[in-house]
Tab-separated table of C-alpha atoms in Angstrom:
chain	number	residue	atom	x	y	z
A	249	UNK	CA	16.520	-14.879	7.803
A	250	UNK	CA	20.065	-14.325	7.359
A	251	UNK	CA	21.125	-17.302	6.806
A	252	UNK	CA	18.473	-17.554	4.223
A	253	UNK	CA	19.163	-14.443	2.245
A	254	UNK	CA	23.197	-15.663	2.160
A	255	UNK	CA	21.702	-19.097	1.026
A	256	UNK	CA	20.164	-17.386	-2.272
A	257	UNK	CA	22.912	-15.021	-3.225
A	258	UNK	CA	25.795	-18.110	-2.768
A	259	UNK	CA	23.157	-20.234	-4.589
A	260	UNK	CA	23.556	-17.953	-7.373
A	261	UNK	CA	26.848	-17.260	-7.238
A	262	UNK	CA	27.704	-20.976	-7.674
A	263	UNK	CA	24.989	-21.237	-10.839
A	264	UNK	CA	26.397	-18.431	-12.287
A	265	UNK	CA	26.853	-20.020	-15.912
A	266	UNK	CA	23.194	-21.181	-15.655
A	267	UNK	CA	21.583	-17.790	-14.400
A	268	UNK	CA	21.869	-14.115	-15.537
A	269	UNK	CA	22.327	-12.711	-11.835
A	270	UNK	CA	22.088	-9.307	-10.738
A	271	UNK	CA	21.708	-7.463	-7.053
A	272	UNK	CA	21.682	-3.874	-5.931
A	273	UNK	CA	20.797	-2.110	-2.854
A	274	UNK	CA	18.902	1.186	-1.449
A	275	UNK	CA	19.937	3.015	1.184
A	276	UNK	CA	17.074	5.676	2.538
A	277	UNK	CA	16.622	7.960	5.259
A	278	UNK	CA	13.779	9.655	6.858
A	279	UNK	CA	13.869	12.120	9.544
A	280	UNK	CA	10.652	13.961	10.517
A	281	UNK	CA	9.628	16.383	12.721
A	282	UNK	CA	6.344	16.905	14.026
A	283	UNK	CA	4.194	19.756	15.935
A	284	UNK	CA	1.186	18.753	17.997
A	285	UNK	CA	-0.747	20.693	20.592
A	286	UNK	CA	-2.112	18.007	22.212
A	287	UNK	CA	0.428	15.551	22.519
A	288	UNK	CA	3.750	17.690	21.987
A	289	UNK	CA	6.806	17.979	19.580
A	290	UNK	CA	8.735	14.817	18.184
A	291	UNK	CA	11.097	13.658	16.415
A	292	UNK	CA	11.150	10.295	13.843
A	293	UNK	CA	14.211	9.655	12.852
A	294	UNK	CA	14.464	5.818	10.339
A	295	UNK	CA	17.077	4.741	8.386
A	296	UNK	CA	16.789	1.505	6.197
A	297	UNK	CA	19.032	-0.713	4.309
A	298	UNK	CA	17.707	-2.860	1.099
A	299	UNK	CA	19.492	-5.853	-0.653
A	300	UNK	CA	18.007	-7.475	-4.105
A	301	UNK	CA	18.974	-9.958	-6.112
A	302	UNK	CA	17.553	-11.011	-9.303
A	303	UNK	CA	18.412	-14.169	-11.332
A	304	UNK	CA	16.977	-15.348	-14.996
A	305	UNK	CA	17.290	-19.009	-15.371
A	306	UNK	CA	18.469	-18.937	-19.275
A	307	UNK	CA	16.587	-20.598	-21.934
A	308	UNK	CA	13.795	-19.882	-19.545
A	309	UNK	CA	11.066	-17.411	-18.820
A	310	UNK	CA	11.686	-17.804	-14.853
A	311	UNK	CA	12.446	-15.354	-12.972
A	312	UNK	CA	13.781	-15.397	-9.006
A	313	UNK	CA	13.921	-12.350	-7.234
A	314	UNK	CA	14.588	-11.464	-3.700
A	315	UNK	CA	14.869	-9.001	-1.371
A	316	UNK	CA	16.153	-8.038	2.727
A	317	UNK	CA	15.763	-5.377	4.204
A	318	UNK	CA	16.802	-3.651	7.772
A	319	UNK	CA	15.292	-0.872	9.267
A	320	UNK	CA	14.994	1.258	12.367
A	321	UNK	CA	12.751	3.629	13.929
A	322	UNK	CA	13.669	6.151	16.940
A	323	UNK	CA	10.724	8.313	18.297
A	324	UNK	CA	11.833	11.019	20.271
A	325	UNK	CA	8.862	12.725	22.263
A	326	UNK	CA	8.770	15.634	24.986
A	327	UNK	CA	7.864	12.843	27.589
A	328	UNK	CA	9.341	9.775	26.104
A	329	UNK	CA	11.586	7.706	23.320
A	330	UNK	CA	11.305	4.451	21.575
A	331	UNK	CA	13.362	2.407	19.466
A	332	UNK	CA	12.318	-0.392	17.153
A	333	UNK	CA	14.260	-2.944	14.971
A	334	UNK	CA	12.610	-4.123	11.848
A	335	UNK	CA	14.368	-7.383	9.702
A	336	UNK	CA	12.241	-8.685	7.237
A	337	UNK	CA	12.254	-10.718	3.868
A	338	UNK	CA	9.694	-8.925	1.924
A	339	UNK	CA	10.646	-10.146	-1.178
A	340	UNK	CA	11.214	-13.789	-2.785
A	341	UNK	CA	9.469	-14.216	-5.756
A	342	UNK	CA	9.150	-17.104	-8.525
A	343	UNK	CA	7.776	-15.871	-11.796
A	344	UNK	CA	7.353	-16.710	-15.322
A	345	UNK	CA	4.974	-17.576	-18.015
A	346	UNK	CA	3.465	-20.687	-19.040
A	347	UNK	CA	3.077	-21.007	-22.733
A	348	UNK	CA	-0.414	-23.026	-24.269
A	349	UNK	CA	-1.842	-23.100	-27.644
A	350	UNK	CA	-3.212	-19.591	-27.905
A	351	UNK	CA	-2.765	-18.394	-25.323
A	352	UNK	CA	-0.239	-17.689	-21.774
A	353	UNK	CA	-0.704	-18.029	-17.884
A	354	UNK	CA	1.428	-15.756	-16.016
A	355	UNK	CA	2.271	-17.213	-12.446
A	356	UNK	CA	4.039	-15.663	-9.259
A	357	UNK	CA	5.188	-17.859	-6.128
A	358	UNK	CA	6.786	-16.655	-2.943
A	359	UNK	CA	6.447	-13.921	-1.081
A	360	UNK	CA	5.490	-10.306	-2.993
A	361	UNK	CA	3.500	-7.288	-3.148
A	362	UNK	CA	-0.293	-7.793	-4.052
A	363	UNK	CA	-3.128	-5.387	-4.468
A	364	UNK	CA	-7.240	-5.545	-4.728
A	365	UNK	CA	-8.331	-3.482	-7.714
A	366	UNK	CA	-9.813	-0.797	-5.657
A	367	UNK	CA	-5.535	-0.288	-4.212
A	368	UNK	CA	-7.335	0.318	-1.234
A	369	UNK	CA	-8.673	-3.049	1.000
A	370	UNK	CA	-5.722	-5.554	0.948
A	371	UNK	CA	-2.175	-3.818	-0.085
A	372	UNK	CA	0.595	-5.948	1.664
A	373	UNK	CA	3.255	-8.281	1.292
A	374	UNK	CA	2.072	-11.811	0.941
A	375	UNK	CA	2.851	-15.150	0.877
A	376	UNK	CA	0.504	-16.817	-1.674
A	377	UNK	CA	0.750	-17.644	-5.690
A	378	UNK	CA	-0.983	-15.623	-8.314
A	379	UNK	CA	-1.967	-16.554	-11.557
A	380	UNK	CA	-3.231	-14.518	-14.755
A	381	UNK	CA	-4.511	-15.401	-18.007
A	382	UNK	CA	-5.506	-12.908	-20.759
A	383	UNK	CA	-7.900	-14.085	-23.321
A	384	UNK	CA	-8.435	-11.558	-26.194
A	385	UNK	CA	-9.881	-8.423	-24.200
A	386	UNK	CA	-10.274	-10.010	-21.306
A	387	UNK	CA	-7.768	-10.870	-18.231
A	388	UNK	CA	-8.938	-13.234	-15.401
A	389	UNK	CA	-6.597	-13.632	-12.087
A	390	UNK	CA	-6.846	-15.764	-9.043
A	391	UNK	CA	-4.624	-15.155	-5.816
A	392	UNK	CA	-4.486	-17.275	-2.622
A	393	UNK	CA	-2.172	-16.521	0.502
A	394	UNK	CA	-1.835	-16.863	3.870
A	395	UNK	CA	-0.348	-14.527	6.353
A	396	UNK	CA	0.554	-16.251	9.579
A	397	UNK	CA	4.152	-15.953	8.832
A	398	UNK	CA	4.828	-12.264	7.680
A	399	UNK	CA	6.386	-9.604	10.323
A	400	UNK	CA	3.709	-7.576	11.830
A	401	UNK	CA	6.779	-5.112	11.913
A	402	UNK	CA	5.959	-4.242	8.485
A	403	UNK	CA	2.006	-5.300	7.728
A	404	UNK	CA	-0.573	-3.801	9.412
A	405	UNK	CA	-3.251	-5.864	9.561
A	406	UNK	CA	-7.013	-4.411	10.859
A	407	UNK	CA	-9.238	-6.527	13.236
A	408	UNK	CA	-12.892	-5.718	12.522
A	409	UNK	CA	-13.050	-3.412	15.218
A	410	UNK	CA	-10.351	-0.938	13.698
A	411	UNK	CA	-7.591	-2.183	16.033
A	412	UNK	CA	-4.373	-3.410	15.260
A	413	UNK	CA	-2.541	-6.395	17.089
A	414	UNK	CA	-0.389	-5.250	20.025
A	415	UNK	CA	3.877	-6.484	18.272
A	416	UNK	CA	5.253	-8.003	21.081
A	417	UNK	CA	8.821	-8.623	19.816
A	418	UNK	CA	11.518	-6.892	18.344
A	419	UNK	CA	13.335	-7.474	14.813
A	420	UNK	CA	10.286	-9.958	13.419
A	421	UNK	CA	6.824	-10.488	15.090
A	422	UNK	CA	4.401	-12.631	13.270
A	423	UNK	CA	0.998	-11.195	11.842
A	424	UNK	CA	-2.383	-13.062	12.629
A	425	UNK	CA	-2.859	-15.638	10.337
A	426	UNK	CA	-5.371	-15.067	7.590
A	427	UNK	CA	-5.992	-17.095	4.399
A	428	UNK	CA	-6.485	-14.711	1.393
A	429	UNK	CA	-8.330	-15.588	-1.803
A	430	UNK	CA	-9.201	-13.447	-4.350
A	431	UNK	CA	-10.681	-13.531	-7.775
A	432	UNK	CA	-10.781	-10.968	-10.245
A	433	UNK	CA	-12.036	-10.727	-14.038
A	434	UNK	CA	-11.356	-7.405	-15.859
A	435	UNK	CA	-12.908	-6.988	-19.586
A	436	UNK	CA	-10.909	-4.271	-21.318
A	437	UNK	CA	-12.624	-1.626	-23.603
A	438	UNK	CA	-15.771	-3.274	-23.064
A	439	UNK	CA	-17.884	-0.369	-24.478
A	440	UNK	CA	-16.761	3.388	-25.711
A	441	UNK	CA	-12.866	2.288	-24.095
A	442	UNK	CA	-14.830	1.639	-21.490
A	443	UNK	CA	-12.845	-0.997	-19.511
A	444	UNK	CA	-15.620	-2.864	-16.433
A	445	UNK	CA	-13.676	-4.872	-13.683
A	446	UNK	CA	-15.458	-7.625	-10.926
A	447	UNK	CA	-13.635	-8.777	-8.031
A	448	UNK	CA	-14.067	-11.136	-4.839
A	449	UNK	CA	-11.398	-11.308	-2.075
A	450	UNK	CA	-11.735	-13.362	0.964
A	451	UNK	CA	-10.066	-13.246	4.444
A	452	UNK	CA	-10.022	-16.078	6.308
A	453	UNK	CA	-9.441	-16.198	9.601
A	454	UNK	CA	-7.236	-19.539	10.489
A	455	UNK	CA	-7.103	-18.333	14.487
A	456	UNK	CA	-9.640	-19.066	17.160
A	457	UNK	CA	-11.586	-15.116	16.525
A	458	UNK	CA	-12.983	-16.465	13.522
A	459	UNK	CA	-13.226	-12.902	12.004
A	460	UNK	CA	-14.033	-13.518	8.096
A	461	UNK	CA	-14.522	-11.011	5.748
A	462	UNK	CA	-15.550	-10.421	2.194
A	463	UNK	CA	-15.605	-7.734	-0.530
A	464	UNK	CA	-17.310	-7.668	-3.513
A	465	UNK	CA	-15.950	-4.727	-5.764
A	466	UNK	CA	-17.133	-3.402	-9.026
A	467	UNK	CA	-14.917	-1.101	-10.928
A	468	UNK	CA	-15.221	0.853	-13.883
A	469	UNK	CA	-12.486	3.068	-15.634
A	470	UNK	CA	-11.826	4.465	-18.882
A	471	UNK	CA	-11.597	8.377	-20.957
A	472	UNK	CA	-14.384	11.188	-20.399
A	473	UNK	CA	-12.654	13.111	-23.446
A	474	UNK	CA	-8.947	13.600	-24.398
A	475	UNK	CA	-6.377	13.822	-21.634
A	476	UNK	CA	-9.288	13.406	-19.008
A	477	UNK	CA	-9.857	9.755	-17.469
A	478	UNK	CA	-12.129	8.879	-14.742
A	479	UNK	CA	-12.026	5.137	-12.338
A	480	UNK	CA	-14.888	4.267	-10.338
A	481	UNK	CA	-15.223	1.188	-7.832
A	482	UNK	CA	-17.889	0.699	-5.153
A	483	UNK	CA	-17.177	-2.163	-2.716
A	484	UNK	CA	-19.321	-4.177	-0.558
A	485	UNK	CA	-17.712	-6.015	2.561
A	486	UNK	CA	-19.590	-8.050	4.563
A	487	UNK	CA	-18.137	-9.436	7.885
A	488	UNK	CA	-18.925	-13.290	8.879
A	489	UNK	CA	-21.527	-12.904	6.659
A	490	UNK	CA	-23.466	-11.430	9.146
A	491	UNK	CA	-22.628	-6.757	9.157
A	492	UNK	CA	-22.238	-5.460	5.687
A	493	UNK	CA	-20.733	-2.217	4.486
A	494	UNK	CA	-19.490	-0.179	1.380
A	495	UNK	CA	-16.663	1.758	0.413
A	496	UNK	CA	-17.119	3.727	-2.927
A	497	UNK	CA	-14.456	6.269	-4.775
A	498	UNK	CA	-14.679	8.101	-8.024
A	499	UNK	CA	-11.648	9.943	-9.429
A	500	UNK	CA	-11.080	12.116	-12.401
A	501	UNK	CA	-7.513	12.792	-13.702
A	502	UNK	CA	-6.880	15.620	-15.897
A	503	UNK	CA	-3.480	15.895	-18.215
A	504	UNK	CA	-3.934	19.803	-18.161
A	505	UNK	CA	-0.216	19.347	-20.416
A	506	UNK	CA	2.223	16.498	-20.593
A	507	UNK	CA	4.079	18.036	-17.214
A	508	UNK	CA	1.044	19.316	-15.270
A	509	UNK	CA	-1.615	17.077	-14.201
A	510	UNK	CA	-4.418	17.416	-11.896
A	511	UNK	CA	-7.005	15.223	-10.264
A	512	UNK	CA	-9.999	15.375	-8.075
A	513	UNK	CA	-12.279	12.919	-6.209
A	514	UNK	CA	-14.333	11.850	-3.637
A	515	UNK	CA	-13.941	8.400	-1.371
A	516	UNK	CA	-16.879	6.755	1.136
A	517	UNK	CA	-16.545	4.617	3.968
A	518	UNK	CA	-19.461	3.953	5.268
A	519	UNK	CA	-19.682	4.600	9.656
A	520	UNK	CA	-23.232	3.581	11.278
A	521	UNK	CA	-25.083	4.500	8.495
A	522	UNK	CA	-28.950	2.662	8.383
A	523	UNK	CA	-27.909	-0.837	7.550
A	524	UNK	CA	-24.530	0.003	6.848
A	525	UNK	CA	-21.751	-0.630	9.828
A	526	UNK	CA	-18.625	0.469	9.816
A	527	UNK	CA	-16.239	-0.416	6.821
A	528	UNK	CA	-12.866	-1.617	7.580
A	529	UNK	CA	-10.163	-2.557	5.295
A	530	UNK	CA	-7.702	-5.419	5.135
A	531	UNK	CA	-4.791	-3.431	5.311
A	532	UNK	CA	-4.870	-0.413	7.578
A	533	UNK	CA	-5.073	2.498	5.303
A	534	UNK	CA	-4.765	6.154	7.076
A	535	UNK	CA	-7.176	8.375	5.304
A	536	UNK	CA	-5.050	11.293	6.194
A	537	UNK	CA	-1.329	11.457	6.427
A	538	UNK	CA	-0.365	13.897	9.034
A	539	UNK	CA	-2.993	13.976	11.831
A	540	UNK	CA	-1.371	13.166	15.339
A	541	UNK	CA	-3.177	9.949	15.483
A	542	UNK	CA	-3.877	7.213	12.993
A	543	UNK	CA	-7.573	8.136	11.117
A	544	UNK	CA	-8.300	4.957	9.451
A	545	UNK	CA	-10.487	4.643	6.188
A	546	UNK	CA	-13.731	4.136	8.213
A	547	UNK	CA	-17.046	6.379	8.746
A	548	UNK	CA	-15.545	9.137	6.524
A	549	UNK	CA	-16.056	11.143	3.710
A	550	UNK	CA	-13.519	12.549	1.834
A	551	UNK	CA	-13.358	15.011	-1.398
A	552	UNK	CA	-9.851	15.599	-1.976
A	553	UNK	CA	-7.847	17.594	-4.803
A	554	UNK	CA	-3.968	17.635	-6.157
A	555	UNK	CA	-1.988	19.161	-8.539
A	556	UNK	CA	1.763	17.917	-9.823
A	557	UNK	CA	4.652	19.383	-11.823
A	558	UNK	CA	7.522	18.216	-13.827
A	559	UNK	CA	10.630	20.009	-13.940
A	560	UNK	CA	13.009	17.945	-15.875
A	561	UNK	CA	14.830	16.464	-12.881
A	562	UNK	CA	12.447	18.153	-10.196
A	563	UNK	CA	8.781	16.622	-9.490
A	564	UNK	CA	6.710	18.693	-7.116
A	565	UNK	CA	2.580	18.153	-6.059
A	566	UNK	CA	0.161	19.610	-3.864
A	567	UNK	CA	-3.311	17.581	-2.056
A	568	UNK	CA	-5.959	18.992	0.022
A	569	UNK	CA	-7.871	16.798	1.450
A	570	UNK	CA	-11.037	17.846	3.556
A	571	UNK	CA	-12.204	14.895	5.906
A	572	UNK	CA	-16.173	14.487	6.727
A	573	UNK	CA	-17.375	12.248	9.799
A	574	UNK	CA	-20.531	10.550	8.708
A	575	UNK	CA	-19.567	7.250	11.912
A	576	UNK	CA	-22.915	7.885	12.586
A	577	UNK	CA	-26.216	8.912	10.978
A	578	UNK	CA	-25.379	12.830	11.129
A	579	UNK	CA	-22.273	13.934	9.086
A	580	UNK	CA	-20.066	16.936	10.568
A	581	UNK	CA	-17.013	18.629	8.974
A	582	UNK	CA	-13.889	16.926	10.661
A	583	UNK	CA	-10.770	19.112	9.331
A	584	UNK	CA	-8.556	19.991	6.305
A	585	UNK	CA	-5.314	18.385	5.380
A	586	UNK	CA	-2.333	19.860	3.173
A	587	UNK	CA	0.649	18.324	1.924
A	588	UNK	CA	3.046	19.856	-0.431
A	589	UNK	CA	5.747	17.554	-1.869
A	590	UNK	CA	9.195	17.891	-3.625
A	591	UNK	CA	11.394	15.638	-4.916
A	592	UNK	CA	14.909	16.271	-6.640
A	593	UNK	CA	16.689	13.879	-8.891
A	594	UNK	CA	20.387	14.848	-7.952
A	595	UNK	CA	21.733	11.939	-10.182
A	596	UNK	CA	20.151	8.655	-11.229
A	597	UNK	CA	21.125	6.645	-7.756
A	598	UNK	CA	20.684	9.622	-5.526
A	599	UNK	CA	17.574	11.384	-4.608
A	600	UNK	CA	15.747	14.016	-2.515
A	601	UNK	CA	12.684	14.335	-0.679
A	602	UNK	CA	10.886	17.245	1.245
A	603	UNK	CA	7.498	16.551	2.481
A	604	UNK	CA	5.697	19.653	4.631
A	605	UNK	CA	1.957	19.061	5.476
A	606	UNK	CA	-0.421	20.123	8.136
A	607	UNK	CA	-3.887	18.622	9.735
A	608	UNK	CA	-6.594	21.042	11.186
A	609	UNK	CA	-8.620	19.034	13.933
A	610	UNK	CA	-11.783	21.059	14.347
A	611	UNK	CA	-13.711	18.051	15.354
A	612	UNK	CA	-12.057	17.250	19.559
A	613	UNK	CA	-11.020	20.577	20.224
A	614	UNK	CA	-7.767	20.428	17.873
A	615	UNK	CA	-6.543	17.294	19.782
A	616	UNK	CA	-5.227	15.616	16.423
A	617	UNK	CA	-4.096	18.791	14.518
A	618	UNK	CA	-0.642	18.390	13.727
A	619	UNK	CA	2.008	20.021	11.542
A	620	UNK	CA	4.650	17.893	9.674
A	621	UNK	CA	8.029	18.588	7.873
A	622	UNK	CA	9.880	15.065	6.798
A	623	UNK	CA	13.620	14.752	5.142
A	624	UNK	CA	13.550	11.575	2.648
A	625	UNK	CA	16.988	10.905	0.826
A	626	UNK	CA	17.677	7.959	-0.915
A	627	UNK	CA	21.043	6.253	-2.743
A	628	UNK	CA	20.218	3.602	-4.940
A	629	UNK	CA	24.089	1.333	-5.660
């Protein structure tokens, strides 16, 4: 990986009269601390280093960007420690537009960052191309991956069962390999600014498990009045075509004035619900932030409510969350969760981070309840 990142930047060193270059770097910390009655204090303590590069091939609308990172991790607990290396290339990208009669196709190649429409079932780093076309009101896209060859360091893929892979090795550890395809049409201000979205992604699995998926989502988004928006999106999964299950979220944002803003919602995942099994997604995505263990977006209910501030350089928000169980048929209060967030623009490459937030477990006798305080500072150069 090093040798490949050192290949790029002395590749465009050399090409310098043919490509507009440019690279930077990030330099972040983390350190949190963390109170649990069940399993203890600890301490998190990460620091990572990012490079980039970006080159524009002139007279061209390609673009090649790249990017390395290194990061570590040290858990300190009452009873143990850990230390993890992390070295990935999460980013190199090859992007442009393709020019036709009336219309363009915008294409991506590489590795890079995609997203379902929902933001919620498959969120990762990729390798894969993606292609969009817009055609008057109406923008069509089509994605295919695989992901046999990212570092399970930094993806967290979910088996069907909610578990992750056990990472054997240090620095890079490969993910299970999946193929990825996904298909989405989006028809803007279809009715009343009414903008309706349809989408299909498919996982398949290219080990021995065989463990397919697919998710059908429908979205709809759009204004309820002046500075008030809603987005809607129910999905249905079904795994190797066999269980099927549905995850469904509507959120209204309010724009109470151009530096205060407020939104509230409500997100599904269906448990063992009549027909309905368990809904997993792709990605693992935590429902909750700060509970001792990992709650993962399955068999839950959650309404959840926030409020943000702008202070010229100073940006500060508040969520509460309160998580329902509804795994199976009957549906029980699980616990609150609180974060309030502040972040300081010292300069425009330096910033400032203070994260405290708190989980209330009332559901196993407070084993997950957990009180958080986290340091973030980052210097951008």
């Amino acid at each position: 990986m090093k040798k490949l990142f050192l290949s790029i930047c002395l590749l465009n060193f050399v090409s310098f009269s043919i490509f507009a270059f440019d690279w930077g770097g990030i330099l972040n910390n983390h350190t949190q601390g963390d109170v649990c009655d069940f399993f203890g204090s600890s301490l998190n303590q990460s620091n990572a280093l990012y490079l980039w590069t970006q080159s524009e091939i002139a007279d061209t609308d390609l673009l090649f960007s790249s990017e390395v990172m290194y990061q570590y991790k040290y858990n300190l607990r009452q009873t143990y420690s850990s230390f993890e290396n992390i070295f990935d290339l999460d980013l190199l990208r090859l992007s442009g537009t393709l020019y036709m009669a009336k219309e363009s196709l915008d294409f991506s190649i590489g590795r890079f960052f995609v997203s379902d429409i929902t933001n919620s079932i498959f969120m990762q780093t990729s390798d894969g191309m993606l292609l969009k076309c817009g055609v008057k009101n109406t923008e069509f896209s089509l994605y295919a991956g695989y992901t046999g060859l990212l570092n399970a360091h930094n993806v967290a893929i979910l088996n069907v069962d909610g578990t992750i892979d056990e990472i054997k090795n240090d620095f890079y550890s490969l993910c299970k390999p999946y193929i990825p395809i996904a298909a989405a049409v989006t028809f803007q201000q279809l009715f009343l600014q009414q903008s309706l979205s349809i989408s299909a992604n498919t996982f398949i699995d290219a080990s021995k498990n065989k463990d397919n998926r697919f998710y059908a989502t429908l979205a709809v988004d759009g204004p309820v009045m002046q500075g008030c928006y809603y987005d809607f999106s129910t999905t249905l999964a079904l795994y190797n075509l066999k269980e099927k299950a549905n995850y469904s979220k509507i959120k209204f944002h309010v724009f109470i004035t151009e530096s205060l803003y407020t939104s509230i919602g409500i997100e599904y995942a269906s448990g063992n619900n009549g027909s309905l099994k368990p809904f997993r997604t792709f990605t693992s995505k935590p429902i909750v932030s700060s509970a001792a263990e990992t709650i993962e977006t399955s068999g839950i209910i959650l309404p959840a409510v926030s409020l943000s501030k702008n202070f010229n350089n100073l940006y500060a928000s508040f969520d509460a969350k309160f998580l329902l169980d509804c795994l199976n048929s009957s549906v029980s209060f699980w616990g609150p969760e609180v974060v309030a967030s502040v972040v300081y623009n010292a300069f425009y490459d330096l910033q400032f981070g203070l994260d405290a937030s708190a989980f209330w477990d009332l559901k196993n006798k407070g084993n997950l309840t957990n009180y958080s305080a986290t340091l973030k500072v980052n210097v951008a150069f």
